[in-house]
Coordinates of C-alpha atoms in Angstrom, one line a residue:
Chain O
X177 CA -6.7 -12.4 -22.6
X178 CA -5.1 -8.7 -22.9
X179 CA -1.7 -8.4 -22.4
X180 CA 1.0 -5.5 -21.8
X181 CA 4.9 -4.2 -21.6
X182 CA 6.5 -3.6 -18.4
X183 CA 9.7 -1.9 -18.8
X184 CA 12.4 -1.1 -15.9
X185 CA 15.1 1.9 -17.3
X186 CA 18.4 1.6 -15.7
X187 CA 21.3 3.2 -16.6
X188 CA 23.0 -0.1 -17.8
X189 CA 20.1 -2.0 -19.3
X190 CA 16.1 -1.3 -19.7
X191 CA 14.8 -4.7 -18.4
X192 CA 11.4 -5.6 -20.6
X193 CA 8.8 -8.1 -19.7
X194 CA 5.7 -9.0 -21.7
X195 CA 2.5 -9.7 -19.4
X196 CA -0.8 -11.2 -19.4
X197 CA -3.1 -8.9 -17.6
X198 CA -3.5 -11.2 -14.6
X199 CA 0.5 -10.5 -13.8
X200 CA 1.9 -13.4 -15.3
X201 CA 5.5 -12.7 -16.7
X202 CA 5.2 -14.6 -20.2
X203 CA 8.6 -13.8 -21.5
X204 CA 11.7 -11.0 -20.5
X205 CA 14.7 -9.9 -22.0
X206 CA 17.2 -6.6 -21.6
X207 CA 18.6 -4.1 -24.3
X208 CA 21.5 -1.8 -23.6
X209 CA 20.8 1.8 -22.5
X210 CA 22.4 4.3 -24.7
X211 CA 22.9 7.1 -22.7
X212 CA 25.1 9.2 -25.4
X213 CA 23.6 12.1 -26.8
X214 CA 21.6 12.8 -24.0
X215 CA 19.9 9.4 -23.9
X216 CA 18.5 10.4 -27.1
X217 CA 18.0 6.9 -28.5
X218 CA 16.7 5.5 -25.4
X219 CA 12.8 5.7 -26.0
X220 CA 13.7 4.9 -29.8
X221 CA 15.6 1.6 -28.9
X222 CA 12.6 0.4 -26.3
X223 CA 10.2 1.0 -29.1
X224 CA 11.8 -1.0 -31.5
X225 CA 12.7 -3.4 -29.4
X226 CA 8.8 -3.9 -28.4
X227 CA 7.9 -3.6 -31.8
X228 CA 10.4 -6.2 -33.2
X229 CA 8.4 -8.7 -30.2
X230 CA 5.4 -7.8 -31.2
X231 CA 6.2 -8.3 -34.9
X232 CA 8.0 -11.6 -34.5
X233 CA 5.2 -13.2 -32.2
X234 CA 2.4 -12.4 -34.6
X235 CA 0.9 -10.4 -31.6
X236 CA -2.6 -9.0 -32.4
X237 CA -2.5 -5.4 -31.0
X238 CA -6.3 -5.0 -30.3
X239 CA -5.0 -7.3 -27.4
X240 CA -2.5 -5.1 -26.1
X241 CA -2.9 -2.8 -23.0
X242 CA -0.1 -0.4 -23.5
X243 CA 3.3 -0.1 -21.7
X244 CA 4.0 0.9 -18.3
X245 CA 7.8 2.3 -17.7
X246 CA 9.7 3.0 -14.7
X247 CA 12.6 5.7 -15.0
X248 CA 15.2 6.9 -12.7
X249 CA 13.5 10.1 -11.5
X250 CA 11.2 12.2 -10.8
X251 CA 7.9 12.0 -12.9
X252 CA 5.0 14.3 -13.3
X253 CA 1.3 13.7 -13.8
X254 CA 1.5 14.4 -17.6
X255 CA 4.6 11.6 -17.4
X256 CA 7.3 14.5 -18.2
X257 CA 10.7 13.8 -16.1
X258 CA 12.9 17.1 -16.0
X259 CA 16.1 15.3 -15.0
X260 CA 17.5 12.0 -15.0
X261 CA 21.0 12.1 -14.4
X262 CA 22.7 8.8 -14.7
X263 CA 20.9 7.9 -18.2
X264 CA 22.1 11.5 -19.6
X265 CA 18.0 12.8 -19.7
X266 CA 17.0 16.6 -19.0
X267 CA 13.3 17.2 -19.5
X268 CA 11.8 14.1 -22.1
X269 CA 8.1 13.6 -22.2
X270 CA 8.2 10.0 -21.7
X271 CA 4.7 9.3 -21.9
X272 CA 4.0 10.9 -25.3
X273 CA 7.1 10.1 -26.7
X274 CA 6.6 6.3 -26.1
X275 CA 3.1 6.7 -27.0
X276 CA 3.9 8.4 -30.3
X277 CA 6.6 5.5 -31.3
X278 CA 4.6 2.6 -30.7
X279 CA 1.2 3.6 -30.7
X280 CA 0.3 2.3 -27.4
X281 CA -1.1 3.6 -24.2
X282 CA 1.9 4.7 -22.1
X283 CA 2.1 5.1 -18.1
X284 CA 5.3 6.4 -16.5
X285 CA 6.7 6.2 -12.9
X286 CA 9.7 7.0 -11.0
X287 CA 11.8 3.3 -10.5
X288 CA 11.8 2.8 -7.0
X289 CA 8.2 3.5 -6.5
X290 CA 7.1 1.4 -9.4
X291 CA 9.6 -1.7 -7.7
X292 CA 7.3 -0.8 -4.8
X293 CA 4.4 -1.1 -6.8
X294 CA 5.3 -4.8 -8.2
X295 CA 6.2 -6.0 -4.7
X296 CA 3.0 -5.0 -3.9
X297 CA 1.2 -6.4 -6.6
X298 CA 2.5 -9.8 -7.0
X299 CA 5.3 -9.8 -4.6
X300 CA 6.2 -10.0 -1.0
X301 CA 4.0 -7.7 -0.3
X302 CA 0.7 -9.0 -2.1
X303 CA -1.7 -9.9 0.7
X304 CA -1.3 -6.4 2.1
X305 CA -3.8 -2.9 1.1
X306 CA -0.8 -0.7 1.9
X307 CA 2.9 -0.9 2.1
X308 CA 6.1 0.9 2.2
X309 CA 9.0 -0.8 0.4
X310 CA 12.4 0.5 1.8
X311 CA 15.1 -0.3 -0.8
X312 CA 18.7 -0.8 1.0
X313 CA 21.1 -0.6 -1.3
X314 CA 23.8 1.9 -2.1
X315 CA 21.4 4.7 -1.0
X316 CA 18.3 4.0 0.5
X317 CA 15.0 4.3 -1.9
X318 CA 11.3 4.1 -1.1
X319 CA 7.9 3.5 -2.4
X320 CA 4.6 3.7 -0.9
X321 CA 1.6 1.8 -2.1
X322 CA -1.8 2.8 -0.5
X323 CA -5.2 0.9 -1.2
X324 CA -3.1 -0.8 -4.3
X325 CA -2.1 2.2 -5.7
X326 CA 0.5 3.9 -6.2
X327 CA 1.6 7.5 -3.6
X328 CA 3.4 9.6 -6.0
X329 CA 2.9 12.8 -3.9
X330 CA 3.6 16.6 -5.2
X331 CA 6.3 16.7 -8.2
X332 CA 6.7 13.0 -8.0
X333 CA 8.3 13.5 -4.3
X334 CA 6.5 10.7 -2.4
X335 CA 8.5 8.0 -0.8
X336 CA 12.0 9.2 -0.9
X337 CA 12.5 8.0 2.6
X338 CA 16.0 7.6 2.4
X339 CA 16.4 11.6 2.9
X340 CA 14.4 11.9 6.5
X341 CA 16.7 13.4 9.1
X342 CA 17.6 10.8 11.5
X343 CA 20.2 12.7 13.1
X344 CA 20.7 16.8 13.1
X345 CA 23.7 16.5 14.7
X346 CA 25.5 14.6 11.7
X347 CA 29.1 16.4 10.8
X348 CA 29.4 14.5 7.5
X349 CA 27.2 15.8 4.4
X350 CA 25.0 13.3 2.7
X351 CA 25.2 13.3 -1.1
X352 CA 21.6 15.3 -1.1
X353 CA 23.8 18.2 0.6
X354 CA 21.9 18.0 4.0
X355 CA 23.2 16.4 7.2
X356 CA 21.7 13.1 9.0
X357 CA 20.1 11.6 6.4
X358 CA 18.8 7.7 6.9
X359 CA 20.8 6.9 3.8
X360 CA 24.0 8.0 5.5
X361 CA 23.1 5.5 8.4
X362 CA 20.8 2.7 6.7
X363 CA 22.6 1.9 3.2
X364 CA 25.3 -0.3 2.2
X365 CA 27.4 2.7 2.2
X366 CA 26.5 3.8 5.5
X367 CA 26.9 0.9 7.4
X368 CA 30.4 0.5 6.0
X369 CA 30.9 4.6 7.3
X370 CA 29.2 3.6 10.6
X371 CA 31.8 0.5 11.0
X372 CA 34.6 2.7 10.4
X373 CA 33.8 5.2 13.0
X374 CA 33.7 2.7 15.2
X375 CA 36.7 0.9 14.1
X376 CA 38.4 4.1 14.6
X377 CA 37.4 5.3 18.0
X378 CA 38.2 2.0 19.5
X379 CA 40.8 -0.8 19.9
X380 CA 38.4 -3.2 20.4
X381 CA 39.8 -6.3 18.4
X382 CA 37.4 -7.0 15.5
X383 CA 37.2 -9.5 12.9
X384 CA 36.2 -6.6 10.3
X385 CA 39.8 -5.0 10.7
X386 CA 41.6 -7.9 9.3
X387 CA 38.8 -7.9 6.3
X388 CA 40.1 -7.3 3.0
X389 CA 37.3 -5.0 1.9
X390 CA 34.7 -3.9 4.4
X391 CA 31.3 -3.9 3.2
X392 CA 28.0 -4.2 4.6
X393 CA 28.0 -8.2 4.1
X394 CA 30.9 -8.5 6.3
X395 CA 29.6 -6.1 9.3
X396 CA 26.6 -8.9 9.3
X397 CA 28.5 -12.1 9.0
X398 CA 30.8 -10.7 11.5
X399 CA 27.3 -9.6 14.2
X400 CA 26.2 -13.2 13.3
X401 CA 29.5 -15.0 14.2
X402 CA 29.4 -13.0 17.5
X403 CA 32.0 -10.3 16.8
X404 CA 31.5 -7.7 19.4
X405 CA 32.3 -4.6 17.2
X406 CA 30.4 -5.9 14.3
X407 CA 27.4 -6.6 16.3
X408 CA 27.7 -3.5 17.8
X409 CA 27.9 -1.7 14.3
X410 CA 24.4 -3.9 13.4
X411 CA 22.6 -2.8 16.8
X412 CA 23.2 0.5 16.1
X413 CA 21.7 0.0 12.0
X414 CA 18.8 -1.8 13.8
X415 CA 18.2 1.4 16.1
X416 CA 18.3 3.4 12.7
X417 CA 16.1 1.3 10.8
X418 CA 14.1 0.9 13.7
X419 CA 13.5 4.7 14.5
X420 CA 12.8 6.0 10.9
X421 CA 10.6 3.0 10.2
X422 CA 8.6 4.0 13.5
X423 CA 8.1 7.7 12.2
X424 CA 7.2 6.3 8.5
X425 CA 4.5 4.3 10.5
X426 CA 3.4 7.7 12.0
X427 CA 2.5 9.4 8.6
X428 CA 0.8 6.7 7.0
X429 CA 0.6 3.6 8.9
X430 CA 1.0 1.2 6.2
X431 CA 0.0 -2.7 7.2
X432 CA 3.5 -3.7 6.2
X433 CA 7.2 -2.7 5.4
X434 CA 8.5 -4.7 3.0
X435 CA 12.7 -5.0 2.8
X436 CA 14.6 -5.2 -0.2
X437 CA 17.7 -4.5 -2.2
X438 CA 21.2 -5.6 -1.9
X439 CA 21.5 -5.4 2.2
X440 CA 18.3 -7.4 2.6
X441 CA 20.0 -10.5 1.7
X442 CA 21.1 -10.3 4.9
X443 CA 17.8 -12.3 5.3
X444 CA 16.4 -13.3 8.7
X445 CA 19.1 -12.1 10.3
X446 CA 18.4 -8.5 9.0
X447 CA 14.3 -8.7 9.3
X448 CA 14.5 -10.5 12.4
X449 CA 16.8 -7.1 13.6
X450 CA 14.7 -4.6 12.3
X451 CA 11.5 -5.9 13.7
X452 CA 12.8 -6.3 17.0
X453 CA 14.3 -2.7 17.0
X454 CA 11.3 -1.8 15.5
X455 CA 9.4 -3.1 18.3
X456 CA 11.1 -1.2 20.6
X457 CA 10.3 2.3 18.8
X458 CA 7.0 1.9 17.4
X459 CA 4.4 4.0 18.8
X460 CA 1.5 1.7 19.9
X461 CA -0.9 1.9 17.2
X462 CA 1.7 0.7 14.7
X463 CA 3.2 -2.3 17.0
X464 CA 1.5 -5.0 14.6
X465 CA 2.9 -3.4 11.3
X466 CA 4.0 -6.4 9.4
X467 CA 7.8 -7.3 8.1
X468 CA 7.9 -9.1 4.8
X469 CA 10.9 -9.4 2.3
X470 CA 11.1 -8.4 -1.4
X471 CA 10.5 -11.7 -3.6
X472 CA 10.4 -10.4 -7.5
X473 CA 14.2 -9.2 -7.5
X474 CA 15.1 -7.4 -10.6
X475 CA 11.5 -7.9 -11.9
X476 CA 10.1 -6.1 -9.1
X477 CA 10.5 -3.0 -11.5
X478 CA 9.0 -4.7 -14.7
X479 CA 5.9 -5.9 -12.7
X480 CA 4.8 -2.5 -11.1
X481 CA 5.6 -0.7 -14.2
X482 CA 3.0 -3.0 -16.4
X483 CA 0.6 -2.9 -12.9
X484 CA 0.6 1.2 -13.7
X485 CA -1.3 0.2 -17.4
X486 CA -3.8 -1.5 -15.1
X487 CA -4.2 1.1 -12.9
Chain M
X1 CA -30.7 20.0 -2.4
X2 CA -29.6 17.5 -0.1
X3 CA -28.4 18.0 3.7
X4 CA -26.7 16.5 6.5
X5 CA -25.0 16.8 10.0
X6 CA -21.4 16.9 11.3
X7 CA -20.8 16.1 14.7
X8 CA -17.1 17.1 16.2
X9 CA -17.5 14.7 19.8
X10 CA -14.9 15.8 22.6
X11 CA -14.5 15.5 26.1
X12 CA -16.8 18.6 26.9
X13 CA -19.7 19.2 24.2
X14 CA -20.5 17.5 21.3
X15 CA -20.6 20.2 18.5
X16 CA -23.1 19.5 16.2
X17 CA -23.7 21.4 12.5
X18 CA -25.9 21.0 9.7
X19 CA -24.7 21.8 6.2
X20 CA -26.1 21.3 2.7
X21 CA -23.9 19.2 0.5
X22 CA -22.2 22.4 -1.2
X23 CA -20.6 22.6 2.4
X24 CA -22.8 25.9 3.8
X25 CA -22.8 25.4 7.7
X26 CA -26.7 26.4 8.0
X27 CA -26.8 25.8 11.9
X28 CA -25.1 24.8 14.7
X29 CA -25.4 24.1 18.1
X30 CA -23.5 22.3 21.1
X31 CA -24.6 19.9 23.7
X32 CA -22.9 18.7 26.6
X33 CA -20.9 15.1 26.7
X34 CA -22.1 13.1 29.4
X35 CA -19.4 10.9 30.2
X36 CA -20.7 8.8 32.9
X37 CA -21.8 5.4 33.0
X38 CA -19.0 4.8 30.3
X39 CA -20.1 7.6 28.1
X40 CA -23.7 5.2 28.2
X41 CA -25.9 8.2 27.1
X42 CA -23.6 10.3 24.6
X43 CA -24.9 8.7 21.1
X44 CA -28.6 8.4 22.5
X45 CA -28.0 12.2 23.1
X46 CA -27.0 13.1 20.2
X47 CA -29.4 11.1 18.2
X48 CA -31.8 12.7 20.2
X49 CA -30.7 16.3 19.7
X50 CA -30.5 15.6 15.8
X51 CA -33.8 14.1 16.0
X52 CA -35.4 17.0 17.4
X53 CA -33.6 19.5 15.3
X54 CA -35.3 17.4 12.0
X55 CA -38.6 17.6 13.8
X56 CA -38.9 21.4 15.0
X57 CA -37.7 22.3 11.2
X58 CA -39.7 20.1 9.7
X59 CA -37.0 18.4 7.4
X60 CA -38.2 16.1 5.3
X61 CA -36.0 13.4 5.9
X62 CA -35.7 12.1 2.0
X63 CA -33.5 15.1 1.7
X64 CA -30.9 13.8 4.7
X65 CA -27.7 12.4 3.7
X66 CA -26.7 11.3 6.8
X67 CA -24.5 11.9 9.8
X68 CA -20.6 12.3 9.9
X69 CA -19.0 12.2 13.7
X70 CA -15.5 12.1 14.6
X71 CA -14.5 10.5 17.9
X72 CA -11.5 11.4 20.0
X73 CA -10.0 7.8 19.4
X74 CA -9.0 5.9 16.2
X75 CA -11.4 4.3 14.7
X76 CA -11.4 0.8 12.4
X77 CA -13.2 0.4 8.5
X78 CA -16.2 -0.5 10.3
X79 CA -16.7 2.5 12.4
X80 CA -16.1 0.6 15.9
X81 CA -13.7 2.5 18.5
X82 CA -11.9 0.1 20.9
X83 CA -10.8 3.1 23.4
X84 CA -11.0 6.7 23.8
X85 CA -10.4 7.4 27.6
X86 CA -11.2 10.8 27.7
X87 CA -15.4 10.4 27.0
X88 CA -15.4 7.0 29.0
X89 CA -15.6 5.0 26.1
X90 CA -14.1 1.4 25.9
X91 CA -15.4 -0.7 22.7
X92 CA -18.4 1.1 21.0
X93 CA -19.7 0.4 17.8
X94 CA -20.3 4.0 16.7
X95 CA -21.5 3.4 13.4
X96 CA -24.2 1.2 14.0
X97 CA -25.5 2.2 17.1
X98 CA -25.8 6.0 15.9
X99 CA -27.6 4.4 12.5
X100 CA -29.6 2.0 14.9
X101 CA -30.9 5.5 16.7
X102 CA -31.5 8.1 14.2
X103 CA -32.2 5.8 11.3
X104 CA -29.8 7.7 9.1
X105 CA -26.5 6.8 7.5
X106 CA -23.6 7.5 9.7
X107 CA -19.5 7.4 9.0
X108 CA -17.5 7.3 11.7
X109 CA -13.5 9.5 11.7
X110 CA -10.7 10.3 14.1
X111 CA -11.4 13.7 15.5
X112 CA -7.7 14.8 14.4
X113 CA -8.3 13.3 11.1
X114 CA -11.7 14.8 10.3
X115 CA -10.6 18.5 11.4
X116 CA -7.9 17.9 8.4
X117 CA -10.4 16.8 6.2
X118 CA -12.7 20.0 7.0
X119 CA -9.6 22.3 6.5
X120 CA -8.7 20.3 3.2
X121 CA -12.4 20.3 1.9
X122 CA -13.5 24.2 2.8
X123 CA -10.7 25.6 4.7
X124 CA -6.7 27.1 4.7
X125 CA -6.1 24.1 2.4
X126 CA -9.0 24.2 0.1
X127 CA -7.0 24.8 -3.0
X128 CA -4.6 22.0 -2.4
X129 CA -5.1 17.9 -3.7
X130 CA -3.2 16.7 -0.9
X131 CA -2.1 18.2 2.6
X132 CA -0.9 17.4 5.9
X133 CA -2.4 18.8 9.1
X134 CA -0.4 19.8 12.0
X135 CA -2.3 20.6 15.1
X136 CA -0.4 22.2 18.1
X137 CA -2.3 22.6 21.2
X138 CA -1.3 20.9 24.4
X139 CA -0.5 17.7 22.6
X140 CA 0.8 17.5 18.3
X141 CA -2.3 15.8 16.3
X142 CA -2.0 15.7 12.7
X143 CA -4.3 14.2 9.9
X144 CA -3.4 13.5 6.3
X145 CA -5.7 14.1 3.3
X146 CA -4.9 13.0 -0.4
X147 CA -6.7 13.4 -3.3
X148 CA -9.7 14.9 -0.9
X149 CA -9.6 11.5 0.8
X150 CA -8.8 11.2 4.2
X151 CA -5.5 8.6 4.8
X152 CA -7.1 6.6 7.6
X153 CA -3.9 4.1 7.7
X154 CA -3.8 0.6 9.4
X155 CA -6.3 0.4 12.4
X156 CA -6.8 4.3 11.9
X157 CA -3.0 5.1 13.1
X158 CA -2.1 7.4 10.1
X159 CA -1.4 11.2 10.8
X160 CA 0.1 10.2 14.3
X161 CA 2.9 12.7 13.4
X162 CA 3.1 14.4 17.0
X163 CA 4.6 10.8 17.8
X164 CA 7.5 10.9 15.7
X165 CA 10.8 10.5 17.0
X166 CA 12.6 13.6 17.3
X167 CA 15.6 12.8 19.7
X168 CA 16.2 9.2 20.7
X169 CA 18.5 10.8 23.4
X170 CA 15.7 12.5 25.2
X171 CA 15.8 11.4 28.7
X172 CA 12.5 12.9 29.7
X173 CA 9.5 10.4 28.7
X174 CA 6.6 11.2 26.3
X175 CA 2.8 10.7 27.3
X176 CA 3.2 7.7 25.1
X177 CA 5.4 6.1 27.5
X178 CA 8.6 6.4 24.4
X179 CA 11.2 8.9 24.3
X180 CA 11.8 12.1 22.1
X181 CA 8.5 12.3 20.5
X182 CA 8.0 15.7 18.9
X183 CA 4.8 16.4 21.1
X184 CA 7.6 16.5 23.6
X185 CA 8.9 19.5 21.8
X186 CA 6.4 21.4 19.7
X187 CA 3.2 21.1 21.8
X188 CA 2.7 24.2 24.0
X189 CA 3.3 22.0 26.7
X190 CA 6.6 21.2 25.1
X191 CA 7.5 24.7 24.2
X192 CA 7.2 25.3 27.8
X193 CA 9.1 22.7 28.9
X194 CA 11.7 23.5 26.3
X195 CA 12.6 26.9 27.9
X196 CA 12.4 25.6 31.3
X197 CA 15.4 23.8 30.3
X198 CA 17.0 26.7 28.9
X199 CA 16.2 29.0 32.0
X200 CA 17.8 26.8 34.0
X201 CA 20.4 26.1 32.1
X202 CA 22.1 29.6 32.0
X203 CA 21.5 32.6 34.2
X204 CA 20.5 35.1 30.9
X205 CA 18.5 37.8 32.1
X206 CA 14.8 37.0 30.6
X207 CA 11.6 38.6 30.4
X208 CA 10.0 35.0 31.0
X209 CA 12.0 34.7 34.2
X210 CA 9.3 37.2 35.4
X211 CA 6.1 36.4 33.5
X212 CA 3.7 35.0 36.7
X213 CA 2.8 32.1 34.1
X214 CA 5.4 31.0 31.6
X215 CA 3.4 30.0 28.5
X216 CA 3.9 29.3 24.4
X217 CA 2.9 32.6 24.0
X218 CA 4.8 34.4 26.6
X219 CA 7.8 32.8 24.9
X220 CA 6.4 33.9 21.3
X221 CA 5.7 37.1 22.4
X222 CA 9.1 37.2 23.8
X223 CA 10.9 36.5 20.8
X224 CA 9.0 38.9 18.6
X225 CA 9.9 41.8 21.5
X226 CA 13.8 40.3 20.6
X227 CA 14.2 38.5 24.4
X228 CA 17.3 36.6 23.7
X229 CA 16.2 33.6 25.8
X230 CA 12.6 33.4 24.0
X231 CA 14.4 33.9 20.7
X232 CA 16.4 30.9 21.5
X233 CA 13.7 28.9 22.5
X234 CA 11.4 29.9 19.4
X235 CA 14.7 29.2 17.1
X236 CA 14.9 25.5 18.6
X237 CA 11.5 25.1 18.0
X238 CA 11.5 26.2 14.3
X239 CA 14.2 23.8 13.7
X240 CA 12.0 20.8 15.2
X241 CA 9.0 21.6 13.5
X242 CA 11.6 22.4 10.2
X243 CA 12.6 18.7 10.3
X244 CA 9.8 17.1 11.3
X245 CA 7.8 18.5 8.6
X246 CA 11.0 17.7 6.2
X247 CA 10.4 14.1 7.7
X248 CA 6.5 14.0 6.7
X249 CA 7.2 15.6 2.8
X250 CA 10.1 12.6 2.3
X251 CA 7.1 10.0 2.9
X252 CA 4.1 11.8 1.3
X253 CA 5.1 14.8 -0.8
X254 CA 1.7 16.7 0.2
X255 CA 1.2 19.8 -1.7
X256 CA 0.5 22.0 1.7
X257 CA 1.1 21.8 5.2
X258 CA -1.6 23.2 7.1
X259 CA -0.9 24.8 11.2
X260 CA -3.3 24.3 13.1
X261 CA -4.5 24.5 16.6
X262 CA -3.6 26.7 19.8
X263 CA -0.2 27.0 19.1
X264 CA -1.1 28.6 15.7
X265 CA -2.4 31.9 17.1
X266 CA 0.9 33.2 16.8
X267 CA 0.0 33.5 13.1
X268 CA 2.9 35.0 11.1
X269 CA 5.3 35.1 13.5
X270 CA 4.8 31.2 13.6
X271 CA 4.1 30.4 9.9
X272 CA 7.4 32.6 8.6
X273 CA 9.9 30.9 11.3
X274 CA 8.5 27.9 10.2
X275 CA 8.7 28.0 6.9
X276 CA 12.3 29.4 7.3
X277 CA 13.0 26.3 9.0
X278 CA 11.8 24.0 6.5
X279 CA 13.4 25.6 3.8
X280 CA 16.6 24.8 5.6
X281 CA 15.9 21.4 6.5
X282 CA 13.4 20.2 3.6
X283 CA 14.8 17.7 0.7
X284 CA 15.1 19.4 -2.8
X285 CA 12.0 17.8 -4.1
X286 CA 10.1 19.3 -1.4
X287 CA 11.2 23.0 -1.2
X288 CA 8.4 23.8 -2.7
X289 CA 5.3 23.0 -0.1
X290 CA 3.3 25.6 0.9
X291 CA 2.3 26.2 4.6
X292 CA -0.8 27.9 5.4
X293 CA -2.6 28.2 8.4
X294 CA -6.1 26.7 9.7
X295 CA -9.1 28.6 8.9
X296 CA -12.3 27.0 10.2
X297 CA -11.2 27.1 14.2
X298 CA -13.7 24.9 16.3
X299 CA -15.9 24.2 13.3
X300 CA -13.1 21.9 11.1
X301 CA -14.4 18.6 12.9
X302 CA -17.8 19.3 12.0
X303 CA -16.8 20.3 8.7
X304 CA -14.9 17.2 7.8
X305 CA -16.9 15.0 9.8
X306 CA -19.9 16.2 7.2
X307 CA -17.8 15.3 4.8
X308 CA -17.4 12.2 5.5
X309 CA -20.9 11.5 4.5
X310 CA -20.7 12.8 0.9
X311 CA -17.0 10.6 0.4

C-alpha cells in the first residue's frame, strides 16, 4: 500500500493528514500558521512537521506518493501563487519549495477547489462524476469537479461563483469592488445584510428585532419558527440561490450541487428551500440536478489536497 | 493518412464534409433533410450519401476513421437523442443506427457544442486550450471546450448559456417558459425586442423609426452612425453581454470567449463593445480573458463533428 499527505493551509493553522491511497484518513494533526515575515516560515514548518511524522513512525519513504496542499489563493499550472493576503504571501513557488524541503512530489491547489475535490472523492458527492461545491460562509466560495478532476480554469480562476453578478442594480459595493455579487446576498454576511434591509424597510414585528446579535442562524431559526419577516428573508435567499445555481447549471450541467460551509448547518431546511427554488428557476434540461450537503467538514481540504497527488 | 466524415445535421439540410485527420477539409456537399415521417429517412439518406461518396472516389475503407455527427438536440453518452423537434425526431439511437447503416464508427454530439469544438480545433479559438463559444442568432447557443475536449454535462445540458437568467424581473416569457433569459436580450430577436421597448418608451427621433424592417443589423448600423436611440440599445446589449459573460467566467474561467452566429457579423464594433463591457463587469481574476470571433462559418459544425471521432 502507498501513502501520502494532504495539507489544508489556512490563516490560523495548517491541517495535515496522512492517508493511504484508498483515501482512508489514518492520522491528522494541526500546526500554527506563522504569517510573520511574509509567511516565510510556513512551508519550512510544514516540511519539518511532515518529516518528523515520517521519522517518528518509521515510514518507508519509498511508499510515499507525495504531499498535496491547498492554499488560500489562485495557483498557476507550475504550483506558484502570486498573492495569498491572509497568510502574508506574495509570489511563492509552493510546489518547488515544498518539494525541495521534503524530497517528495508536491501538488498544489486552491483551498476552495481542493475542498470540492475532497467532497467529490470521499464526501457528500462521492457517487457523482461531476459536481459544483458551494461554500456558504463569511463569503461564498466554490469548486468545480468534472469527471473526477478539478476544473482549475485560466489563471486558476474557475469556481469563483460567489462573484457571479446577481443584481446589476445593487448600490452597495462587494468586497471585490463590483456591485451585486452572489456573495452580497447568499453568504452569512449577505443574509444578515438582507435581513437588516428588510427590518429597516418595514415595521412588521419580528423576532429578529429582539435578537441580541443578528446572524444567518437567527434568520433561519426565525423562519423555521414561522416569523413572517425572517421567512421573507429566507425566501429571498432561496430565490437568489435558486437563480444563481440555475445559471451555474447552464454553463456546465453538473450531476450534483453540494452545499457546504457554516450556513449549510441549517441542514434540511436549507437544502429543501434551495432545492425548491432551484426547481422554479432551473432550465428544463437541468431539473434533475441532485442536491447534497458536505460530509467531510474541516477535513475536506486535506482529502482533496491528497487526491491532487493521485491525479 | 487516415480520413473521416463530419456531418452537421440541420432542419433544412445536412452538411457533409470529408476530412483528413489533420483537419483539412477535402470535400463538402449538402443533402436535404427529410423531416417527414418522424424524420425516419434522415439517417438512411446520410448513410447512402456517404456510401456513394466512398464508392465514387474508390476510398479504401480501412483508411476511414468514422463519421462524426452534430444533431439539433441533447445527446446522451450512448449517442441517443430523445427529442429533436425541428427535424421530427423523438427517441433515436443515432450512433448505433448510423454505424449499423455504414459499418463505420460513429460519434454524436449536440450541434451547438460541436460547432464550438470545430472553432476550438481549427477555427477562431485554435490557439486556446479552453473556450466558450457564444452563438448569437435567432436564439443564443453555446458550447464549452476544456483542454480540447467538449464539455457535454449531465444529460448533455452543458453550454445552455442562452438560458442563464439575466433579469428575474422580466415580465415577458422566454421560449423556454421562464423569465429573463440571456436569449431574450442578446439574440437577434432579443435586440429587436429591446429596441421596440425603447422606441415605445420615448419620443426621441431615431433612424430606427423609419427603417422598413427593424433588425439587429439596423440597430448596430444606427449605433455606428451615431443615432442616439440605437446607441442606447447597443449599450444595453453590450452591458447584458458583459454581465452574462462575466458570470460564465466565474464558473469555468476559459482562456477565450468566441463570438459566432449572425449577430457576430457586426464584427469589430460588436467585439469591441462586448470586450469593453466585459472589462467593466468581469471579476478581477478574469479580466485577461481573450475575445475572438468565429472563422469557420457554416463549416464549424462539420469540423467539430469530425473532431469527435478523433477524441
